[in-house]
CSV table of C-alpha atoms and ligand atoms in Angstrom, one decimal:
chain,number,residue,atom,x,y,z
A,27,MET,CA,-20.3,12.2,4.1
A,28,ARG,CA,-22.8,9.3,4.4
A,29,THR,CA,-22.7,5.7,3.6
A,30,GLN,CA,-24.4,2.4,4.6
A,31,VAL,CA,-21.4,0.6,6.1
A,32,GLY,CA,-18.4,2.6,7.3
A,33,ILE,CA,-15.3,0.4,7.2
A,34,ILE,CA,-12.1,1.3,9.1
A,35,GLY,CA,-8.9,-0.3,7.6
A,36,SER,CA,-8.0,-1.5,4.1
A,37,GLY,CA,-6.3,-4.7,5.2
A,38,PRO,CA,-7.8,-8.0,3.9
A,39,ALA,CA,-10.7,-7.9,6.4
A,40,GLY,CA,-11.9,-4.4,5.4
A,41,LEU,CA,-11.4,-4.9,1.7
A,42,LEU,CA,-13.1,-8.3,1.6
A,43,LEU,CA,-16.1,-7.1,3.6
A,44,SER,CA,-16.5,-4.1,1.3
A,45,GLN,CA,-16.3,-6.3,-1.9
A,46,LEU,CA,-18.8,-8.9,-0.6
A,47,LEU,CA,-21.2,-6.1,0.4
A,48,HIS,CA,-20.8,-4.4,-3.0
A,49,LEU,CA,-21.7,-7.7,-4.8
A,50,ASN,CA,-24.9,-7.7,-2.7
A,51,GLY,CA,-25.8,-4.1,-3.5
A,52,ILE,CA,-24.7,-2.6,-0.2
A,53,GLU,CA,-22.6,0.5,-0.2
A,54,SER,CA,-19.5,1.1,2.0
A,55,VAL,CA,-16.6,3.5,2.4
A,56,ILE,CA,-13.2,2.4,3.5
A,57,LEU,CA,-11.0,4.7,5.6
A,58,GLU,CA,-7.3,3.8,5.7
A,59,ARG,CA,-4.6,5.5,7.7
A,60,GLN,CA,-1.7,4.5,5.4
A,61,THR,CA,-1.0,5.1,1.7
A,62,ARG,CA,-1.9,2.4,-0.8
A,63,GLU,CA,1.8,1.7,-1.5
A,64,HIS,CA,2.4,1.1,2.2
A,65,VAL,CA,-0.6,-1.3,2.5
A,66,GLU,CA,0.5,-3.3,-0.6
A,67,GLY,CA,4.2,-3.3,0.5
A,68,ARG,CA,3.6,-5.1,3.8
A,69,ILE,CA,5.0,-8.6,3.8
A,70,ARG,CA,2.6,-10.9,5.8
A,71,ALA,CA,1.8,-14.6,5.8
A,72,GLY,CA,0.7,-16.6,2.8
A,73,VAL,CA,-1.3,-19.7,3.6
A,74,LEU,CA,-5.0,-19.6,2.8
A,75,GLU,CA,-7.4,-22.2,4.2
A,76,GLN,CA,-10.1,-23.7,1.9
A,77,GLY,CA,-12.8,-21.6,3.6
A,78,MET,CA,-10.9,-18.4,2.7
A,79,VAL,CA,-10.2,-19.6,-0.8
A,80,ASN,CA,-14.0,-20.2,-1.3
A,81,LEU,CA,-14.8,-16.7,0.1
A,82,LEU,CA,-12.3,-15.1,-2.3
A,83,ARG,CA,-14.0,-16.9,-5.2
A,84,GLU,CA,-17.4,-15.7,-3.9
A,85,ALA,CA,-16.0,-12.2,-3.9
A,86,GLN,CA,-14.9,-12.6,-7.5
A,87,VAL,CA,-11.2,-11.9,-6.7
A,88,SER,CA,-9.8,-15.3,-7.3
A,89,ASP,CA,-8.6,-15.4,-10.9
A,90,ARG,CA,-5.0,-14.6,-10.2
A,91,MET,CA,-5.0,-16.8,-7.0
A,92,ASP,CA,-6.3,-19.7,-9.0
A,93,ARG,CA,-3.7,-19.2,-11.7
A,94,GLU,CA,-0.6,-18.4,-9.6
A,95,GLY,CA,-1.4,-19.9,-6.1
A,96,LEU,CA,0.2,-23.2,-5.1
A,97,VAL,CA,-2.1,-26.0,-3.7
A,98,HIS,CA,-0.4,-27.8,-0.9
A,99,ASP,CA,-1.7,-31.2,0.4
A,100,GLY,CA,0.6,-31.4,3.4
A,101,ILE,CA,3.5,-30.1,5.5
A,102,SER,CA,6.6,-31.6,7.1
A,103,ILE,CA,7.5,-31.4,10.7
A,104,ALA,CA,11.2,-31.9,11.5
A,105,PHE,CA,12.2,-32.8,15.1
A,106,GLY,CA,14.7,-35.0,16.9
A,107,GLY,CA,16.8,-35.5,13.8
A,108,ARG,CA,14.0,-36.7,11.6
A,109,ARG,CA,11.3,-35.4,9.3
A,110,GLU,CA,7.6,-36.5,9.2
A,111,ARG,CA,5.0,-35.5,6.6
A,112,ILE,CA,1.5,-34.7,7.6
A,113,ASP,CA,-0.8,-35.6,4.7
A,114,PHE,CA,-3.7,-33.1,4.8
A,115,TYR,CA,-5.5,-34.7,1.9
A,116,GLY,CA,-5.6,-38.1,3.4
A,117,HIS,CA,-6.5,-37.0,6.9
A,118,THR,CA,-9.2,-34.5,6.1
A,119,GLY,CA,-11.2,-36.1,3.3
A,120,GLY,CA,-9.4,-34.3,0.5
A,121,LYS,CA,-8.8,-30.8,1.9
A,122,SER,CA,-5.7,-28.7,1.2
A,123,VAL,CA,-4.4,-25.1,1.6
A,124,MET,CA,-3.4,-22.5,-1.0
A,125,ILE,CA,0.0,-20.8,-0.9
A,126,TYR,CA,-0.7,-17.2,-2.0
A,127,GLY,CA,0.7,-14.1,-0.3
A,128,GLN,CA,-1.5,-11.8,1.8
A,129,THR,CA,0.1,-9.0,-0.1
A,130,GLU,CA,-1.3,-10.5,-3.4
A,131,VAL,CA,-4.8,-11.0,-1.8
A,132,THR,CA,-4.7,-7.3,-0.8
A,133,THR,CA,-3.7,-6.1,-4.2
A,134,ASP,CA,-6.4,-8.2,-5.9
A,135,LEU,CA,-9.0,-6.8,-3.5
A,136,ILE,CA,-7.9,-3.2,-4.0
A,137,ASN,CA,-8.0,-3.6,-7.8
A,138,ALA,CA,-11.5,-5.1,-7.6
A,139,ARG,CA,-12.9,-2.4,-5.3
A,140,LEU,CA,-11.5,0.4,-7.5
A,141,ALA,CA,-12.6,-1.2,-10.7
A,142,ALA,CA,-16.2,-1.3,-9.3
A,143,GLY,CA,-16.0,2.4,-8.3
A,144,GLY,CA,-15.6,1.6,-4.6
A,145,ILE,CA,-14.6,4.5,-2.3
A,146,LEU,CA,-11.2,3.9,-0.6
A,147,LYS,CA,-9.8,6.8,1.2
A,148,TYR,CA,-6.0,6.5,1.9
A,149,GLU,CA,-4.2,8.6,4.4
A,150,ALA,CA,-7.5,9.1,6.1
A,151,PRO,CA,-7.1,7.8,9.7
A,152,ALA,CA,-10.1,7.2,11.8
A,153,LEU,CA,-9.8,8.9,15.2
A,154,ALA,CA,-12.8,7.5,16.9
A,155,VAL,CA,-16.3,6.0,16.4
A,156,GLU,CA,-19.2,7.8,18.2
A,157,ASP,CA,-22.9,7.2,18.8
A,158,PHE,CA,-22.8,3.5,17.9
A,159,LEU,CA,-24.7,2.4,21.0
A,160,THR,CA,-27.8,4.6,20.7
A,161,GLY,CA,-28.2,6.2,17.3
A,162,ARG,CA,-26.6,6.5,13.9
A,163,PRO,CA,-22.8,5.8,14.3
A,164,ARG,CA,-20.3,8.4,13.1
A,165,ILE,CA,-16.6,7.8,12.3
A,166,ILE,CA,-14.5,10.8,13.1
A,167,TYR,CA,-11.5,10.9,10.7
A,168,GLU,CA,-8.9,13.1,9.3
A,169,GLU,CA,-8.4,14.0,5.6
A,170,ASP,CA,-6.1,16.6,4.1
A,171,GLY,CA,-5.4,17.9,7.7
A,172,GLN,CA,-9.1,18.4,8.4
A,173,LYS,CA,-11.4,16.6,10.8
A,174,LYS,CA,-14.4,15.1,9.0
A,175,GLU,CA,-17.3,12.8,9.8
A,176,LEU,CA,-18.6,9.6,8.0
A,177,VAL,CA,-22.2,8.9,9.1
A,178,CYS,CA,-23.2,5.3,8.7
A,179,ASP,CA,-25.8,2.7,9.6
A,180,LEU,CA,-23.2,0.2,10.7
A,181,VAL,CA,-19.4,0.4,11.4
A,182,ALA,CA,-16.9,-2.4,10.8
A,183,GLY,CA,-13.7,-1.9,12.7
A,184,CYS,CA,-11.2,-3.7,10.5
A,185,ASP,CA,-8.3,-1.6,11.6
A,186,GLY,CA,-5.9,-4.1,13.2
A,187,TYR,CA,-4.4,-4.3,16.6
A,188,HIS,CA,-3.4,-0.6,16.8
A,189,GLY,CA,-6.6,0.8,15.3
A,190,ALA,CA,-9.2,3.3,16.6
A,191,ALA,CA,-12.3,1.1,16.7
A,192,ARG,CA,-11.5,-1.1,19.7
A,193,PRO,CA,-10.5,1.8,21.9
A,194,SER,CA,-13.8,3.5,21.0
A,195,ALA,CA,-15.7,0.7,22.9
A,196,PRO,CA,-17.2,1.8,26.2
A,197,ALA,CA,-14.8,1.5,29.1
A,198,GLY,CA,-15.6,-1.6,31.1
A,199,ALA,CA,-17.5,-3.2,28.2
A,200,THR,CA,-14.6,-5.4,27.0
A,201,GLN,CA,-12.7,-8.2,28.4
A,202,VAL,CA,-9.2,-8.8,27.1
A,203,PHE,CA,-7.3,-12.1,27.1
A,204,GLU,CA,-3.6,-12.1,26.3
A,205,LYS,CA,-0.4,-14.1,26.2
A,206,VAL,CA,2.9,-12.8,25.1
A,207,TYR,CA,5.6,-15.3,24.1
A,208,PRO,CA,9.2,-14.9,25.2
A,209,PHE,CA,10.7,-14.9,21.6
A,210,GLY,CA,10.2,-13.5,18.1
A,211,TRP,CA,10.5,-14.6,14.5
A,212,LEU,CA,13.2,-13.3,12.3
A,213,GLY,CA,12.0,-13.6,8.7
A,214,ILE,CA,13.7,-13.3,5.3
A,215,LEU,CA,12.1,-13.0,1.9
A,216,SER,CA,14.4,-13.9,-1.1
A,217,ASP,CA,14.1,-14.6,-4.8
A,218,THR,CA,15.4,-18.1,-4.4
A,219,PRO,CA,13.6,-21.4,-5.1
A,220,PRO,CA,12.1,-23.0,-2.0
A,221,VAL,CA,14.1,-25.7,-0.3
A,222,ASP,CA,11.2,-28.1,-0.5
A,223,GLU,CA,7.9,-28.4,-2.4
A,224,GLU,CA,6.0,-28.1,0.9
A,225,LEU,CA,6.4,-26.1,4.1
A,226,ILE,CA,8.8,-27.5,6.8
A,227,TYR,CA,8.2,-26.6,10.4
A,228,VAL,CA,11.3,-27.3,12.5
A,229,ASN,CA,11.7,-28.0,16.2
A,230,HIS,CA,15.4,-27.8,16.9
A,231,GLU,CA,17.5,-27.5,20.0
A,232,ARG,CA,18.7,-24.1,18.8
A,233,GLY,CA,15.1,-23.0,18.3
A,234,PHE,CA,12.2,-23.1,15.9
A,235,ALA,CA,12.6,-22.6,12.1
A,236,LEU,CA,10.2,-22.5,9.2
A,237,CYS,CA,10.7,-22.9,5.5
A,238,SER,CA,7.8,-21.3,3.6
A,239,MET,CA,7.4,-19.8,0.1
A,240,ARG,CA,5.4,-17.4,-2.0
A,241,SER,CA,6.0,-19.1,-5.4
A,242,HIS,CA,8.4,-21.6,-7.1
A,243,THR,CA,11.0,-18.8,-7.3
A,244,ARG,CA,10.4,-16.8,-4.0
A,245,SER,CA,11.1,-18.2,-0.5
A,246,ARG,CA,10.1,-17.0,2.9
A,247,TYR,CA,12.1,-18.5,5.8
A,248,TYR,CA,12.0,-17.8,9.6
A,249,VAL,CA,14.2,-18.6,12.6
A,250,GLN,CA,13.1,-18.1,16.2
A,251,CYS,CA,15.1,-15.2,17.8
A,252,GLU,CA,15.4,-13.3,21.0
A,253,LEU,CA,12.6,-10.7,21.7
A,254,ASP,CA,15.2,-7.8,21.9
A,255,ASP,CA,17.0,-8.9,18.8
A,256,SER,CA,17.3,-6.5,15.8
A,257,VAL,CA,17.6,-7.0,12.1
A,258,ASP,CA,20.7,-4.8,12.3
A,259,ASN,CA,22.4,-7.7,14.1
A,260,TRP,CA,21.9,-10.0,11.1
A,261,THR,CA,23.7,-10.1,7.8
A,262,ASP,CA,22.2,-12.3,5.1
A,263,ASP,CA,25.0,-14.8,5.5
A,264,ALA,CA,24.4,-15.0,9.3
A,265,PHE,CA,20.7,-15.7,8.7
A,266,TRP,CA,21.4,-18.4,6.2
A,267,ASP,CA,24.0,-20.1,8.5
A,268,GLU,CA,21.6,-20.1,11.4
A,269,LEU,CA,18.7,-21.5,9.3
A,270,ARG,CA,21.0,-24.2,7.8
A,271,ARG,CA,22.0,-25.3,11.3
A,272,ARG,CA,18.4,-25.9,12.3
A,273,LEU,CA,17.2,-27.7,9.1
A,274,PRO,CA,17.2,-31.5,8.6
A,275,PRO,CA,20.5,-32.5,6.8
A,276,ASP,CA,18.8,-33.2,3.4
A,277,ALA,CA,17.2,-29.8,3.4
A,278,ALA,CA,20.3,-28.0,4.7
A,279,GLU,CA,22.2,-29.5,1.8
A,280,LYS,CA,19.7,-28.3,-0.8
A,281,LEU,CA,19.1,-24.8,0.6
A,282,ILE,CA,19.7,-22.1,-2.0
A,283,THR,CA,20.5,-18.7,-0.6
A,284,GLY,CA,20.4,-15.2,-2.0
A,285,PRO,CA,20.1,-11.6,-1.0
A,286,ARG,CA,17.2,-10.5,1.1
A,287,LEU,CA,14.3,-8.7,-0.5
A,288,GLU,CA,13.0,-8.0,3.1
A,289,MET,CA,14.1,-9.0,6.6
A,290,SER,CA,12.0,-8.3,9.7
A,291,ILE,CA,11.3,-9.4,13.2
A,292,ALA,CA,7.8,-10.2,14.5
A,293,PRO,CA,6.9,-10.6,18.2
A,294,LEU,CA,4.5,-13.5,19.0
A,295,ARG,CA,1.3,-12.9,21.0
A,296,SER,CA,-2.1,-14.4,21.5
A,297,PHE,CA,-4.8,-11.7,22.1
A,298,VAL,CA,-8.6,-11.8,22.1
A,299,VAL,CA,-11.1,-9.1,23.0
A,300,GLU,CA,-14.7,-10.0,23.9
A,301,PRO,CA,-17.3,-9.2,22.7
A,302,MET,CA,-16.7,-8.3,19.1
A,303,ARG,CA,-19.8,-6.2,18.8
A,304,PHE,CA,-20.9,-3.0,20.6
A,305,GLY,CA,-24.3,-1.8,19.3
A,306,ASN,CA,-23.7,-0.9,15.7
A,307,LEU,CA,-19.9,-1.2,15.9
A,308,PHE,CA,-18.5,-4.6,14.8
A,309,LEU,CA,-14.8,-5.6,15.1
A,310,ALA,CA,-13.3,-8.0,12.6
A,311,GLY,CA,-9.8,-9.5,12.1
A,312,ASP,CA,-6.7,-8.3,14.0
A,313,ALA,CA,-8.7,-5.5,15.6
A,314,ALA,CA,-10.3,-8.2,17.7
A,315,HIS,CA,-7.7,-11.0,17.9
A,316,ILE,CA,-4.1,-11.8,17.3
A,317,VAL,CA,-2.5,-15.2,17.0
A,318,PRO,CA,1.1,-16.2,16.9
A,319,PRO,CA,2.1,-16.9,13.2
A,320,THR,CA,2.7,-20.7,13.8
A,321,GLY,CA,0.0,-22.3,11.7
A,322,ALA,CA,-0.8,-19.1,9.7
A,323,LYS,CA,-4.2,-18.5,11.2
A,324,GLY,CA,-4.3,-14.7,11.4
A,325,LEU,CA,-5.4,-13.9,7.9
A,326,ASN,CA,-7.8,-16.9,7.8
A,327,LEU,CA,-9.5,-15.7,11.0
A,328,ALA,CA,-10.0,-12.3,9.5
A,329,ALA,CA,-11.7,-14.0,6.6
A,330,SER,CA,-13.9,-16.1,8.8
A,331,ASP,CA,-15.0,-13.0,10.7
A,332,VAL,CA,-15.9,-11.4,7.4
A,333,PHE,CA,-17.8,-14.5,6.4
A,334,TYR,CA,-20.1,-14.1,9.4
A,335,LEU,CA,-20.2,-10.3,9.3
A,336,SER,CA,-21.1,-10.1,5.6
A,337,ARG,CA,-23.9,-12.5,6.0
A,338,ALA,CA,-25.3,-10.7,9.0
A,339,ILE,CA,-25.2,-7.3,7.2
A,340,ILE,CA,-26.7,-8.7,4.0
A,341,ALA,CA,-29.6,-10.3,6.1
A,342,TYR,CA,-30.0,-6.9,7.8
A,343,TYR,CA,-30.4,-4.9,4.6
A,344,HIS,CA,-32.2,-7.5,2.4
A,345,GLU,CA,-34.5,-9.0,5.0
A,346,LYS,CA,-34.6,-6.4,7.8
A,347,ARG,CA,-33.2,-9.2,10.1
A,348,THR,CA,-31.1,-8.3,13.2
A,349,ASP,CA,-30.8,-11.8,14.6
A,350,LEU,CA,-27.5,-12.5,12.7
A,351,LEU,CA,-26.0,-9.2,13.8
A,352,ASP,CA,-26.9,-10.3,17.3
A,353,ARG,CA,-25.2,-13.7,16.9
A,354,TYR,CA,-22.1,-12.3,15.1
A,355,SER,CA,-19.8,-12.0,18.1
A,356,GLU,CA,-20.6,-15.4,19.6
A,357,ALA,CA,-20.2,-17.2,16.2
A,358,CYS,CA,-16.8,-15.5,15.5
A,359,LEU,CA,-15.5,-16.1,19.0
A,360,ARG,CA,-16.2,-19.9,19.0
A,361,ARG,CA,-14.0,-20.2,15.9
A,362,VAL,CA,-11.5,-17.6,17.1
A,363,TRP,CA,-10.8,-19.5,20.3
A,364,LYS,CA,-10.3,-22.8,18.5
A,365,ALA,CA,-7.6,-21.1,16.3
A,366,ILE,CA,-6.1,-19.4,19.4
A,367,ARG,CA,-5.9,-22.8,21.0
A,368,PHE,CA,-4.3,-24.4,17.9
A,369,SER,CA,-1.8,-21.6,17.3
A,370,TRP,CA,-0.8,-21.6,21.0
A,371,TRP,CA,-0.4,-25.4,21.0
A,372,PHE,CA,1.6,-25.5,17.7
A,373,THR,CA,3.8,-22.7,19.0
A,374,SER,CA,4.4,-24.4,22.4
A,375,MET,CA,5.3,-27.7,20.7
A,376,LEU,CA,7.8,-26.3,18.2
A,377,HIS,CA,9.7,-23.4,20.0
A,378,LYS,CA,12.5,-23.4,22.5
A,379,PHE,CA,11.2,-21.8,25.7
A,380,ASN,CA,14.2,-22.4,27.9
A,381,ASP,CA,17.4,-24.5,28.2
A,382,ASP,CA,15.7,-27.3,30.2
A,383,PRO,CA,16.5,-30.6,28.5
A,384,PHE,CA,13.4,-32.1,30.2
A,385,ASP,CA,11.1,-29.7,28.3
A,386,TYR,CA,12.9,-30.5,25.0
A,387,ARG,CA,12.5,-34.2,25.5
A,388,LEU,CA,8.8,-33.7,26.2
A,389,GLN,CA,8.4,-31.8,23.0
A,390,VAL,CA,10.1,-34.5,21.0
A,391,ALA,CA,8.0,-37.2,22.7
A,392,GLU,CA,4.8,-35.3,21.9
A,393,LEU,CA,5.8,-34.8,18.2
A,394,ASP,CA,6.9,-38.5,18.1
A,395,TYR,CA,3.5,-39.5,19.5
A,396,LEU,CA,1.4,-37.2,17.3
A,397,THR,CA,3.2,-38.1,14.1
A,398,GLY,CA,3.1,-41.8,14.9
A,399,SER,CA,-0.7,-41.9,15.5
A,400,ALA,CA,-3.5,-41.5,12.9
A,401,ALA,CA,-5.5,-39.5,15.5
A,402,GLY,CA,-2.5,-37.2,16.1
A,403,ARG,CA,-1.9,-36.6,12.4
A,404,THR,CA,-5.6,-35.9,11.9
A,405,THR,CA,-5.7,-33.4,14.7
A,406,ILE,CA,-2.8,-31.4,13.1
A,407,ALA,CA,-4.2,-31.8,9.6
A,408,GLU,CA,-7.8,-30.7,10.3
A,409,ASN,CA,-6.7,-27.7,12.3
A,410,TYR,CA,-4.1,-26.7,9.8
A,411,VAL,CA,-6.5,-26.8,6.8
A,412,GLY,CA,-9.0,-24.8,8.9
A,413,LEU,CA,-12.0,-25.8,10.9
A,414,PRO,CA,-15.3,-25.3,9.0
A,415,PHE,CA,-17.4,-22.2,9.2
A,416,GLU,CA,-20.7,-22.7,11.1
A,417,THR,CA,-24.0,-22.5,9.3
A,418,PHE,CA,-25.0,-18.9,9.7
A,419,GLU,CA,-28.3,-18.0,8.0
B,518,LIG,N1,-7.7,4.5,10.7
B,518,LIG,C1,-7.7,3.9,9.5
B,518,LIG,N2,-7.0,2.8,9.2
B,518,LIG,C2,-6.3,2.2,10.2
B,518,LIG,C3,-6.3,2.8,11.5
B,518,LIG,C4,-7.0,4.0,11.7
B,518,LIG,N3,-7.1,4.6,12.9
B,518,LIG,N4,-5.5,2.0,12.3
B,518,LIG,C5,-5.1,1.0,11.5
B,518,LIG,N5,-5.6,1.1,10.2
B,518,LIG,C6,-5.3,0.3,9.1
B,518,LIG,C7,-3.9,-0.3,9.0
B,518,LIG,O1,-3.1,0.6,8.3
B,518,LIG,C8,-4.1,-1.5,8.1
B,518,LIG,O2,-4.0,-1.2,6.7
B,518,LIG,O3,-6.1,-0.9,9.2
B,518,LIG,C9,-5.6,-1.9,8.4
B,518,LIG,C10,-5.6,-3.3,9.2
B,518,LIG,O4,-5.2,-4.3,8.3
B,518,LIG,P1,-4.4,-5.6,8.9
B,518,LIG,O5,-3.5,-5.2,9.9
B,518,LIG,O6,-3.9,-6.3,7.7
B,518,LIG,O7,-5.6,-6.4,9.6
B,518,LIG,P2,-6.7,-7.4,9.0
B,518,LIG,O8,-7.4,-6.8,7.8
B,518,LIG,O9,-7.6,-7.7,10.2
B,518,LIG,O10,-6.0,-8.6,8.5
B,518,LIG,C11,-5.7,-9.8,9.2
B,518,LIG,O11,-4.0,-11.4,9.4
B,518,LIG,O12,-2.0,-12.4,8.7
B,518,LIG,C12,-2.6,-11.6,9.7
B,518,LIG,O13,-1.9,-9.7,11.0
B,518,LIG,C13,-2.0,-10.3,9.7
B,518,LIG,O14,-2.7,-8.3,8.6
B,518,LIG,C14,-3.1,-9.5,8.9
B,518,LIG,C15,-4.3,-10.0,9.5
B,519,LIG,C1,4.6,-17.5,5.7
B,519,LIG,O1,4.8,-18.0,4.6
B,519,LIG,O2,4.9,-16.3,5.9
B,519,LIG,C2,4.1,-18.3,6.8
B,519,LIG,C3,3.8,-19.6,6.5
B,519,LIG,C4,3.3,-20.4,7.6
B,519,LIG,C5,3.2,-19.9,8.9
B,519,LIG,C6,3.6,-18.6,9.1
B,519,LIG,C7,4.1,-17.8,8.1
B,519,LIG,O3,2.8,-20.7,9.9
């Protein structure tokens, strides 16, 4: 089989890239290891930056998001027995974020690709990418128990942290940067009204907590947990009790609980691979970088990679230009590292790393300083709503 752009992975990165290329007359094929049901059933984050919202509108997949998504102009941070609101709108010249689940984004993109006749192969895992440094790249994949080849001009590795694209890069050509945090997040999804209109990030002596949502009737909550903890250790009641103990009193009183729709534990890590391009193989999204979920940057970074990669590929086919392909990795990594920094900083400030009361006092002092200063509030707000995409043309 042959196509112009071979895309590995039907997460948000691969799907959005395929859709943007299609709208510009460029053909692609997506290979996905899992079933469609599995891909659409994964519960992930749900905060979209303005830049991602704009890109989804450009991709013509924004109707349902614009109808059902919730626009948020701020968040609260609770610490040291009080709660402070960070007003995004006022501190960023009118910017906000959109609350709309990654699961919904994925479904909208899959429907748009299929409606346009796009080729999405499920249960078709890529095994390796070959010949991307010298000639025409080939993706070796499996379908119906048979080994097959997809021959392409360019390959986009959008296959997440455990994918096949990154390991195909030549040995010694990559540099990896990594930090693993000594805790995880235990999350619950429930059909209960959110405790507040906006998200609440909580620094508490017992550990971090987060109140998030998917809609006016569906909540997503998290509590910091031990790395070796297991959902089997948690009944619904135990989760709600622990969450209530970490919330500010007014929120704890208002909390409405209910049975879990889902409960899971996620480890926290920061990870970057450099570069993000090897000849005609380009990495995008989680295949190239992971951030801890504090600040919800993972999905948005996948979107900003796709912003740069789509433009570079369009310039290549429409104008025979290779300069944007050459600049892809550097442009992505500049923004990636700023999000890596913000997610690490936000994580460090809000989580319990040890039992040292000195460290806890320092965190409270830092949060007190930041929320008490216009500069401090601005630095949180402008990073949270998302740093701008660079001009790339
Ligand atoms: N062959 C084909 N598909 C693969 C392979 C493979 N060898 N390995 C992994 N995949 C698929 C996965 O099953 C998954 O559907 O690649 C897809 C990668 O999608 P995501 O993990 O969603 O990654 P990405 O599209 O980069 O989205 C960014 O932001 O919120 C964060 O981590 C969260 O998924 C989110 C990410
Ligand atoms: C979520 O809603 O799942 C969520 C929100 C904000 C975060 C992380 C996760 O920082």
